[in-house]
Amino acid sequence: MSHFLSSPFRKRLGAVVLALFASAPAVAQDKVLNLYSARHYQTDEALYSNFTQATGIRINRIEADDAGLLARLKAEGAASPADVILLVDAARLWRGEQDGLFQPVRSSVLEQRIPAALRGADGGQGSQWFGMSTRARVLVYDKARIKPTDVDTYDKLAAPALKGQVCIRSGSHPYNLSLFGSVLEAQGPQRTEAWLKGVVDNMARAPKGGDTDQIRAVAAGECGVAVTNSYYLARLLNSRKPEDIAVVEKVAVMFPDQAGRGTHVNVAGAAVARNARNRTAAVRFLEYLASDDAQRYFADGNNEYPVVASARSDNPALVAMGRFKSETVPIAKVGANTAQVQQMLDRVGFR
Ligand code: FE
């Protein structure tokens, strides 16, 4: 462009450009938050754009699954550009904490709004991660073939009445590792391993597919009962597609262990990265996720349950599924049990 700008103009332009460069790094650092997210829900877009609207901080998102993000953070080390990490399972959050990928956060907002049982351990400088939404691990069963009393506890997945009836995804998927980690906490190693063996013996087929595939297999008559996260069923309940409506007409939901310890709930949670460049904005984002609006979003957008008591939602699927009693075991303990669970799965042949 230099050939058609007069030289005085060029000088002024040069000064402006220099000024921009001088201030650019500070501004950019303040206004962009690098988010590593394992949340695989398209509806999350609104969650991020609301934050940008309220704060002017743009979100630069990198998506991968939990394991992929943890590996990437490890490989990047101190050079990692990550500010905030979102993972969708307690065992993975625990893993990230163990591997030193997060940093503790002390925030009165987060401590007041998020129950202690749904946060990482607090070693004195604050928790390393915070559960932001929960999902129940429920049983979905064929209401024509299976009696509710045959599926009202996790224990009964191993009972003779369900021989050849159980559909479940891979045992070492984080959702199952966390469920089994909760069973281990409640029942101890001997009973848990015997139970896992019983579940394997009761399978209708070798584990394959995701949670939604298990629900569909129940509707197709391939199995009597499926293990699934609550939001996958809620998604089908809210769907208007004829094939989804046909599925939900055949099945019913059970929240196990209502007369005992309560249904297992897992968390999706957030942490500030160990080497976050923009710590202030990162904490601000975590506090935003705990706001009533963002919490309602988790329920309305992805059919999860809010962790904040004051957050209200009228999501029709969640209302239809009803209220239930959750387990009260600290979710961080469940995460810590999963290494032991994996060894049991190998021994009983639960792939
Ligand atoms: Fe999921």
Coordinates of C-alpha atoms and ligand atoms in Angstrom, one line a residue:
M1 CA 0.0 0.0 0.0
S2 CA 3.0 2.3 0.5
H3 CA 3.1 3.4 -3.1
F4 CA -0.2 5.4 -2.9
L5 CA 0.0 6.8 0.6
S6 CA 1.6 10.2 0.9
S7 CA 4.6 10.2 3.2
P8 CA 3.1 12.3 6.1
F9 CA 0.1 10.0 6.2
R10 CA 2.4 7.0 6.3
K11 CA 4.3 8.4 9.3
R12 CA 1.0 8.8 11.2
L13 CA -0.2 5.4 10.3
G14 CA 3.2 4.0 11.4
A15 CA 2.7 5.6 14.9
V16 CA -0.8 4.2 15.2
V17 CA 0.4 0.7 14.3
L18 CA 3.2 0.9 16.8
A19 CA 0.9 1.9 19.5
L20 CA -1.4 -1.0 18.7
F21 CA 1.4 -3.4 18.9
A22 CA 2.6 -2.0 22.2
S23 CA -0.7 -2.6 23.9
A24 CA -1.9 -5.7 22.0
P25 CA -0.4 -8.5 24.2
A26 CA -1.9 -7.1 27.4
V27 CA -5.4 -6.6 25.8
A28 CA -5.4 -10.0 24.1
Q29 CA -4.4 -11.9 27.2
D30 CA -7.2 -10.2 29.1
K31 CA -9.9 -10.7 26.6
V32 CA -9.3 -14.3 25.4
L33 CA -9.8 -17.4 27.6
N34 CA -8.4 -20.7 26.3
L35 CA -10.8 -23.4 27.2
Y36 CA -10.0 -27.1 26.8
S37 CA -13.3 -28.9 26.8
A38 CA -14.4 -32.5 26.9
R39 CA -18.1 -31.5 26.9
H40 CA -19.5 -33.0 23.7
Y41 CA -22.8 -31.2 23.6
Q42 CA -23.6 -28.8 20.7
T43 CA -26.0 -26.9 22.9
D44 CA -23.0 -25.6 25.0
E45 CA -22.4 -22.8 22.4
A46 CA -25.0 -20.6 24.2
L47 CA -23.2 -21.2 27.5
Y48 CA -20.0 -19.6 26.1
S49 CA -21.6 -16.8 24.1
N50 CA -23.5 -15.6 27.2
F51 CA -20.2 -15.3 29.1
T52 CA -18.6 -13.4 26.3
Q53 CA -21.6 -11.0 26.2
A54 CA -21.4 -10.4 29.9
T55 CA -17.7 -9.9 30.2
G56 CA -16.2 -9.1 26.8
I57 CA -13.9 -12.1 27.2
R58 CA -13.8 -14.3 24.1
I59 CA -13.6 -18.0 24.5
N60 CA -11.1 -19.9 22.4
R61 CA -12.2 -23.6 22.6
I62 CA -10.3 -26.7 22.0
E63 CA -12.3 -29.9 22.1
A64 CA -11.3 -33.5 22.7
D65 CA -12.4 -36.3 25.0
D66 CA -11.3 -36.4 28.7
A67 CA -8.3 -38.7 28.1
G68 CA -7.2 -36.7 25.0
L69 CA -7.2 -33.4 26.9
L70 CA -5.3 -34.8 29.8
A71 CA -2.7 -36.3 27.5
R72 CA -2.4 -33.0 25.6
L73 CA -2.0 -31.0 28.9
K74 CA 0.7 -33.3 30.0
A75 CA 2.6 -33.1 26.7
E76 CA 2.3 -29.3 26.6
G77 CA 3.6 -28.9 30.2
A78 CA 4.5 -25.4 31.3
A79 CA 4.0 -24.1 27.7
S80 CA 0.3 -25.1 27.7
P81 CA -2.0 -22.2 26.6
A82 CA -4.9 -23.7 28.5
D83 CA -6.6 -21.5 31.1
V84 CA -9.7 -23.6 31.9
I85 CA -10.3 -27.3 31.6
L86 CA -13.8 -28.8 31.4
L87 CA -14.1 -32.6 31.9
V88 CA -17.2 -34.8 32.1
D89 CA -16.3 -37.4 34.7
A90 CA -15.1 -37.5 38.3
A91 CA -12.4 -40.1 37.7
R92 CA -10.9 -38.0 35.0
L93 CA -11.0 -34.9 37.2
W94 CA -9.3 -36.8 39.9
R95 CA -6.7 -38.0 37.4
G96 CA -5.9 -34.4 36.3
E97 CA -5.5 -33.4 39.9
Q98 CA -3.2 -36.3 40.6
D99 CA -1.1 -35.5 37.6
G100 CA -0.7 -31.9 38.7
L101 CA -2.5 -30.4 35.7
F102 CA -4.7 -28.0 37.8
Q103 CA -4.2 -25.4 40.4
P104 CA -6.2 -24.7 43.6
V105 CA -8.8 -22.0 43.6
R106 CA -10.0 -20.2 46.6
S107 CA -13.4 -18.5 45.8
S108 CA -16.1 -17.7 48.2
V109 CA -18.6 -17.8 45.3
L110 CA -17.7 -21.4 44.4
E111 CA -17.5 -22.5 48.0
Q112 CA -20.9 -21.1 48.8
R113 CA -22.6 -22.4 45.7
I114 CA -21.1 -25.8 45.0
P115 CA -21.5 -28.6 47.6
A116 CA -18.3 -29.8 49.1
A117 CA -19.0 -33.4 48.1
L118 CA -18.9 -32.3 44.5
R119 CA -15.5 -30.6 44.6
G120 CA -11.9 -31.8 44.5
A121 CA -10.2 -32.2 47.8
D122 CA -9.2 -28.9 49.5
G123 CA -5.6 -29.1 50.7
G124 CA -5.8 -25.7 52.4
Q125 CA -5.5 -23.5 49.3
G126 CA -8.9 -24.3 47.8
S127 CA -10.2 -27.1 45.6
Q128 CA -8.4 -28.1 42.4
W129 CA -11.7 -28.7 40.5
F130 CA -15.4 -28.0 40.9
G131 CA -18.4 -30.1 39.8
M132 CA -20.7 -27.8 37.7
S133 CA -23.5 -30.3 36.8
T134 CA -24.5 -33.8 37.7
R135 CA -25.8 -36.8 35.8
A136 CA -27.4 -39.8 37.4
R137 CA -26.3 -43.3 36.2
V138 CA -29.8 -44.8 35.8
L139 CA -31.3 -48.1 34.6
V140 CA -33.6 -48.1 31.6
Y141 CA -35.7 -51.2 31.3
D142 CA -38.2 -52.9 29.0
K143 CA -41.5 -52.2 30.8
A144 CA -43.3 -55.1 29.1
R145 CA -40.7 -57.7 30.2
I146 CA -38.9 -56.6 33.3
K147 CA -40.5 -56.0 36.7
P148 CA -39.4 -52.7 38.4
T149 CA -38.6 -54.7 41.6
D150 CA -36.0 -56.6 39.5
V151 CA -34.0 -53.5 38.7
D152 CA -34.4 -51.3 41.8
T153 CA -30.8 -51.7 42.9
Y154 CA -27.4 -51.8 41.1
D155 CA -26.9 -55.1 43.0
K156 CA -29.7 -56.8 41.1
L157 CA -27.8 -56.3 37.8
A158 CA -26.0 -59.4 38.9
A159 CA -29.0 -61.3 40.1
P160 CA -30.4 -64.5 38.4
A161 CA -33.6 -62.8 37.4
L162 CA -31.6 -60.7 34.9
K163 CA -29.7 -63.5 33.3
G164 CA -28.9 -62.6 29.7
Q165 CA -30.7 -59.2 30.0
V166 CA -28.1 -56.6 30.7
C167 CA -26.8 -54.1 28.1
I168 CA -23.9 -51.9 29.2
R169 CA -21.1 -50.0 27.4
S170 CA -17.4 -50.9 28.0
G171 CA -16.6 -51.4 31.7
S172 CA -13.5 -49.2 31.5
H173 CA -15.4 -46.2 30.1
P174 CA -15.1 -43.4 32.7
Y175 CA -18.9 -43.4 33.3
N176 CA -18.8 -47.0 34.3
L177 CA -15.4 -46.8 36.2
S178 CA -17.0 -44.1 38.4
L179 CA -20.2 -46.1 39.0
F180 CA -18.1 -49.1 40.0
G181 CA -15.9 -46.9 42.1
S182 CA -19.0 -45.8 44.0
V183 CA -20.1 -49.4 44.5
L184 CA -16.6 -50.2 45.8
E185 CA -16.8 -47.4 48.3
A186 CA -20.2 -48.7 49.5
Q187 CA -19.5 -52.5 49.5
G188 CA -15.8 -53.1 49.7
P189 CA -13.5 -55.0 47.3
Q190 CA -14.8 -58.6 47.7
R191 CA -18.5 -57.9 47.2
T192 CA -17.7 -55.4 44.3
E193 CA -15.6 -57.9 42.4
A194 CA -18.1 -60.7 42.8
W195 CA -20.8 -58.3 41.7
L196 CA -18.9 -57.2 38.6
K197 CA -18.4 -60.9 37.7
G198 CA -22.2 -61.4 38.1
V199 CA -22.9 -58.4 35.7
V200 CA -20.6 -59.9 33.1
D201 CA -22.4 -63.2 33.4
N202 CA -25.8 -61.5 33.0
M203 CA -24.9 -59.6 29.8
A204 CA -27.1 -59.9 26.8
R205 CA -24.2 -59.2 24.5
A206 CA -20.5 -58.1 24.7
P207 CA -20.2 -54.4 25.5
K208 CA -20.4 -52.1 22.5
G209 CA -21.5 -48.6 21.6
G210 CA -22.4 -45.6 23.9
D211 CA -25.2 -45.2 26.4
T212 CA -27.9 -44.3 23.8
D213 CA -27.1 -47.5 22.0
Q214 CA -27.9 -49.5 25.1
I215 CA -31.3 -47.7 25.5
R216 CA -32.1 -48.4 21.8
A217 CA -31.1 -52.1 22.3
V218 CA -33.7 -52.4 25.1
A219 CA -36.4 -50.9 22.9
A220 CA -35.3 -53.3 20.1
G221 CA -35.8 -56.3 22.4
E222 CA -32.1 -57.2 22.5
C223 CA -31.9 -56.7 26.3
G224 CA -34.1 -56.2 29.2
V225 CA -32.2 -53.5 31.0
A226 CA -29.6 -50.9 30.1
V227 CA -27.2 -48.8 32.2
T228 CA -27.1 -45.1 31.0
N229 CA -26.5 -41.6 32.1
S230 CA -29.7 -39.8 32.7
Y231 CA -29.3 -37.1 30.1
Y232 CA -29.2 -39.6 27.2
L233 CA -32.6 -40.8 28.2
A234 CA -33.8 -37.2 28.7
R235 CA -32.6 -36.3 25.2
L236 CA -34.8 -39.1 23.8
L237 CA -37.7 -38.0 26.0
N238 CA -37.5 -34.5 24.6
S239 CA -37.0 -35.6 21.0
R240 CA -39.7 -35.3 18.4
K241 CA -38.3 -37.8 16.0
P242 CA -40.7 -40.7 15.4
E243 CA -37.9 -43.3 16.0
D244 CA -37.0 -41.7 19.4
I245 CA -40.7 -41.5 20.4
A246 CA -41.0 -45.2 19.5
V247 CA -38.0 -46.0 21.8
V248 CA -39.3 -44.1 24.9
E249 CA -42.7 -45.7 24.6
K250 CA -41.2 -49.1 25.3
V251 CA -39.0 -48.2 28.2
A252 CA -39.2 -47.0 31.8
V253 CA -36.5 -45.4 34.0
M254 CA -35.3 -46.6 37.4
F255 CA -33.2 -44.6 39.8
P256 CA -31.5 -47.5 41.7
D257 CA -31.0 -47.8 45.5
Q258 CA -33.7 -45.3 46.5
A259 CA -34.3 -47.3 49.7
G260 CA -30.6 -47.4 50.4
R261 CA -27.5 -45.3 49.7
G262 CA -29.1 -43.5 46.7
T263 CA -28.4 -43.4 43.0
H264 CA -24.8 -42.8 41.7
V265 CA -24.3 -39.4 40.3
N266 CA -21.2 -38.3 38.4
V267 CA -20.1 -34.7 37.7
A268 CA -19.0 -32.6 34.8
G269 CA -16.6 -30.1 36.3
A270 CA -14.1 -27.3 35.7
A271 CA -10.6 -26.6 36.8
V272 CA -8.1 -23.8 36.3
A273 CA -5.0 -25.0 34.4
R274 CA -1.8 -25.3 36.3
N275 CA -0.1 -22.8 34.0
A276 CA -3.0 -20.6 33.1
R277 CA -1.8 -17.2 31.7
N278 CA -5.1 -15.6 32.5
R279 CA -6.0 -16.8 36.0
T280 CA -8.4 -14.0 36.9
A281 CA -10.6 -14.6 33.8
A282 CA -10.4 -18.3 34.4
V283 CA -11.8 -18.0 38.0
R284 CA -14.4 -15.6 36.7
F285 CA -15.5 -18.2 34.1
L286 CA -15.8 -20.9 36.8
E287 CA -17.9 -18.5 38.9
Y288 CA -20.0 -17.8 35.9
L289 CA -20.6 -21.5 35.4
A290 CA -21.9 -21.6 39.0
S291 CA -24.4 -18.7 38.4
D292 CA -28.1 -19.4 38.4
D293 CA -28.3 -18.7 34.6
A294 CA -25.5 -21.0 33.6
Q295 CA -26.8 -23.7 36.0
R296 CA -30.2 -23.5 34.5
Y297 CA -28.5 -23.8 31.1
F298 CA -27.0 -27.2 32.1
A299 CA -30.5 -28.4 32.8
D300 CA -32.3 -26.9 29.9
G301 CA -29.5 -27.3 27.3
N302 CA -28.1 -30.7 28.0
N303 CA -30.6 -32.2 30.4
E304 CA -28.1 -32.4 33.3
Y305 CA -28.9 -31.5 36.9
P306 CA -27.7 -28.2 38.4
V307 CA -25.3 -28.5 41.4
V308 CA -26.5 -25.1 42.8
A309 CA -29.5 -25.5 45.1
S310 CA -31.1 -22.2 44.0
A311 CA -31.0 -23.0 40.3
R312 CA -34.4 -23.9 38.9
S313 CA -35.3 -25.7 35.7
D314 CA -38.6 -26.8 34.2
N315 CA -37.0 -29.2 31.6
P316 CA -40.0 -31.4 30.8
A317 CA -37.9 -34.6 30.5
L318 CA -36.2 -34.0 33.9
V319 CA -39.6 -33.3 35.5
A320 CA -41.1 -36.5 33.9
M321 CA -38.2 -38.6 35.2
G322 CA -38.9 -37.3 38.7
R323 CA -37.0 -36.4 41.8
F324 CA -34.6 -38.9 43.3
K325 CA -32.2 -39.5 46.2
S326 CA -28.5 -39.2 45.2
E327 CA -25.7 -41.0 46.9
T328 CA -23.7 -38.8 49.3
V329 CA -20.2 -40.3 48.9
P330 CA -17.7 -37.6 48.1
I331 CA -17.2 -37.8 44.3
A332 CA -13.5 -37.3 44.7
K333 CA -13.3 -40.6 46.6
V334 CA -15.1 -42.3 43.7
G335 CA -12.5 -41.0 41.3
A336 CA -9.7 -42.3 43.5
N337 CA -11.2 -45.8 43.5
T338 CA -11.2 -46.3 39.7
A339 CA -7.6 -47.6 39.4
Q340 CA -8.5 -50.5 41.7
V341 CA -11.8 -51.0 39.8
Q342 CA -9.9 -51.3 36.5
Q343 CA -7.8 -54.2 37.9
M344 CA -11.1 -56.0 39.0
L345 CA -12.5 -55.5 35.5
D346 CA -9.4 -57.1 33.9
R347 CA -9.8 -60.1 36.3
V348 CA -13.5 -60.7 35.7
G349 CA -13.2 -60.1 31.9
F350 CA -15.4 -57.0 31.8
R351 CA -14.1 -55.4 28.6
Ligands
FE1 FE -21.8 -38.2 27.7

